[in-house]
Amino acid sequence: MPLPEFLNPTPVQVAELRQLFREKLEKDAAKVPVGGFHEHDLKWVFEGDGWLTKFLENNDLSMKESLKQLWETMEWRKASGINDIREDNIRMEYIHDALMYPRGRDVDGKTVFIFKSKMYVRGTRNLDDLKKCFLYWIERIIREANDDLVTIVFDLTDAGLSNVDMDYTKYIINTFKNYYPCSLNYILIYDLPWILNATFQIIKKLLPAKAVDRLRNISNKNIREYIDDDNMPRSWGGKDDYVFEFIPERRRSMELPLMQNGMQDGILSKKVHFANLSPPESPMLEKANSDFPEHSDEGEMLRIKPQTTITFSKTGTELVGTVEITNVATKDVSYKVKTTAPEKFRVRPSTGFLPPSSSVTISVILQHGQQIQTINREKFLVMCIGLTDENSTSRRNLVDLWKNITAKDSSVELHRLKCALPVNFDESGLEHMFGKATENISAAPDQYGVMGGSYAGNNMRNMSGDKQMLLLQQTISHLNDTTHRLEVQAMRNHRFQWVTCVLFVLFAIAILYILKIEDKNNCSGCERRNEWSAS
């Protein structure tokens, strides 16, 4: 489906909207929030055309609706303190957890903003703090890409019902719809489980019509239509082996936003290549196959065993992999282990230091409840740096040391490891500890027909957003109840099968015993008849 065509505002229409805003600002001065609108936002209104152009495009050149949305956006930005959101007033642990982050470009050169759904479990994080982290990333992307379009990817790989929070999802959608008009290039839903199909249908209902035309449900079969291999993570089938590493933003003076036709301040400018829009420190600009140093200039510091692949083996009821690292340098070194899936593995120890010639064995344990089949998608990064006499080797100081070091520092030595299971791996004994739910549910889709697209389409088409939310929550609750009943029923069936087998064996033994008794009686009767005949 071709993307929708936006009506192209003329410079006269943009100037008219600006004048209407100026008049409303003078007329309704008493209604302006205390302290007035932020200087940055007023600059975008009065000194550039790009921002106003988006409001006009979003409202089909309606001056009344464009002015209304522009004014409401200014009020929201002031009330929410959008221009004051910085790294020192948000929950940085949420940022470091890599729930969401920008990475690479789509085929149109637009920034890709990735949401890792499996990293978020409903109810485990403060929703207000999570919203603030989302706003931090959006504003940072806008600053670094000069208000260019953004492609959002909701990565639903290995996601389930517990990873769906409709309050948070609704907030993200409404924020873009109400306060960031015409800012999305694509909305990509990657690897959508059929059990979450109703969520996808509700998202479509919440989006404005123009945004729905940019919504795509994709998989690894057609993702290359939107993101090329160099910008695609390896977990999606691409070449990018990037492990998230937060890089603090280097704030710069904000340029006026570019219009989609290349106009800025009413002057036609050359089309700017996306690589020129971000500062070098931006994680959005790092090449997918960037050449990080594999070791420092002073030579190899660590020797890793195994060198390339962590092979997991069954130890009791756990899947465990081990990595032995040895300091082959002549000075103390500190190491840190990172993974693409911190929620999936328990790493002990993850940080430490090694004197010369000493070794340590690091245990990597798959968390209970995780999918065994997807373990080969994940990767580990072992980082190492030499210590000086000034560095303390206490755990707290080492943690602080690594907070200020990134994988791109020339003094850091890197070792990348893949994950694998042994050939002919036997999963017996682990099924109750690790995930099989997805396979079991997908084997009986008719039982869950309520989640199908036809249901969502026919019954929710004319519902309001709140009613759709309520219906989805009821549906998810119904699914949880149904899943619980199925689990209980499966356990009962299992016990019943064992009882049946025992009864069958006892019955067979009883039959054999009865036959043996009858055969013995028959033999005794034959002997007596023979005696009578002889007499």
PDB file of C-alpha atoms in Angstrom, residues 244 461 495 516:
ATOM      1  CA  PHE A 244      23.412  -1.619  23.617  1.00  0.00           C
ATOM      2  CA  ARG A 461     -14.794  -1.233  14.954  1.00  0.00           C
ATOM      3  CA  ARG A 495      -2.308 -38.001  36.681  1.00  0.00           C
ATOM      4  CA  LYS A 516      -3.901 -69.620  35.950  1.00  0.00           C
TER       5      LYS A 516
END
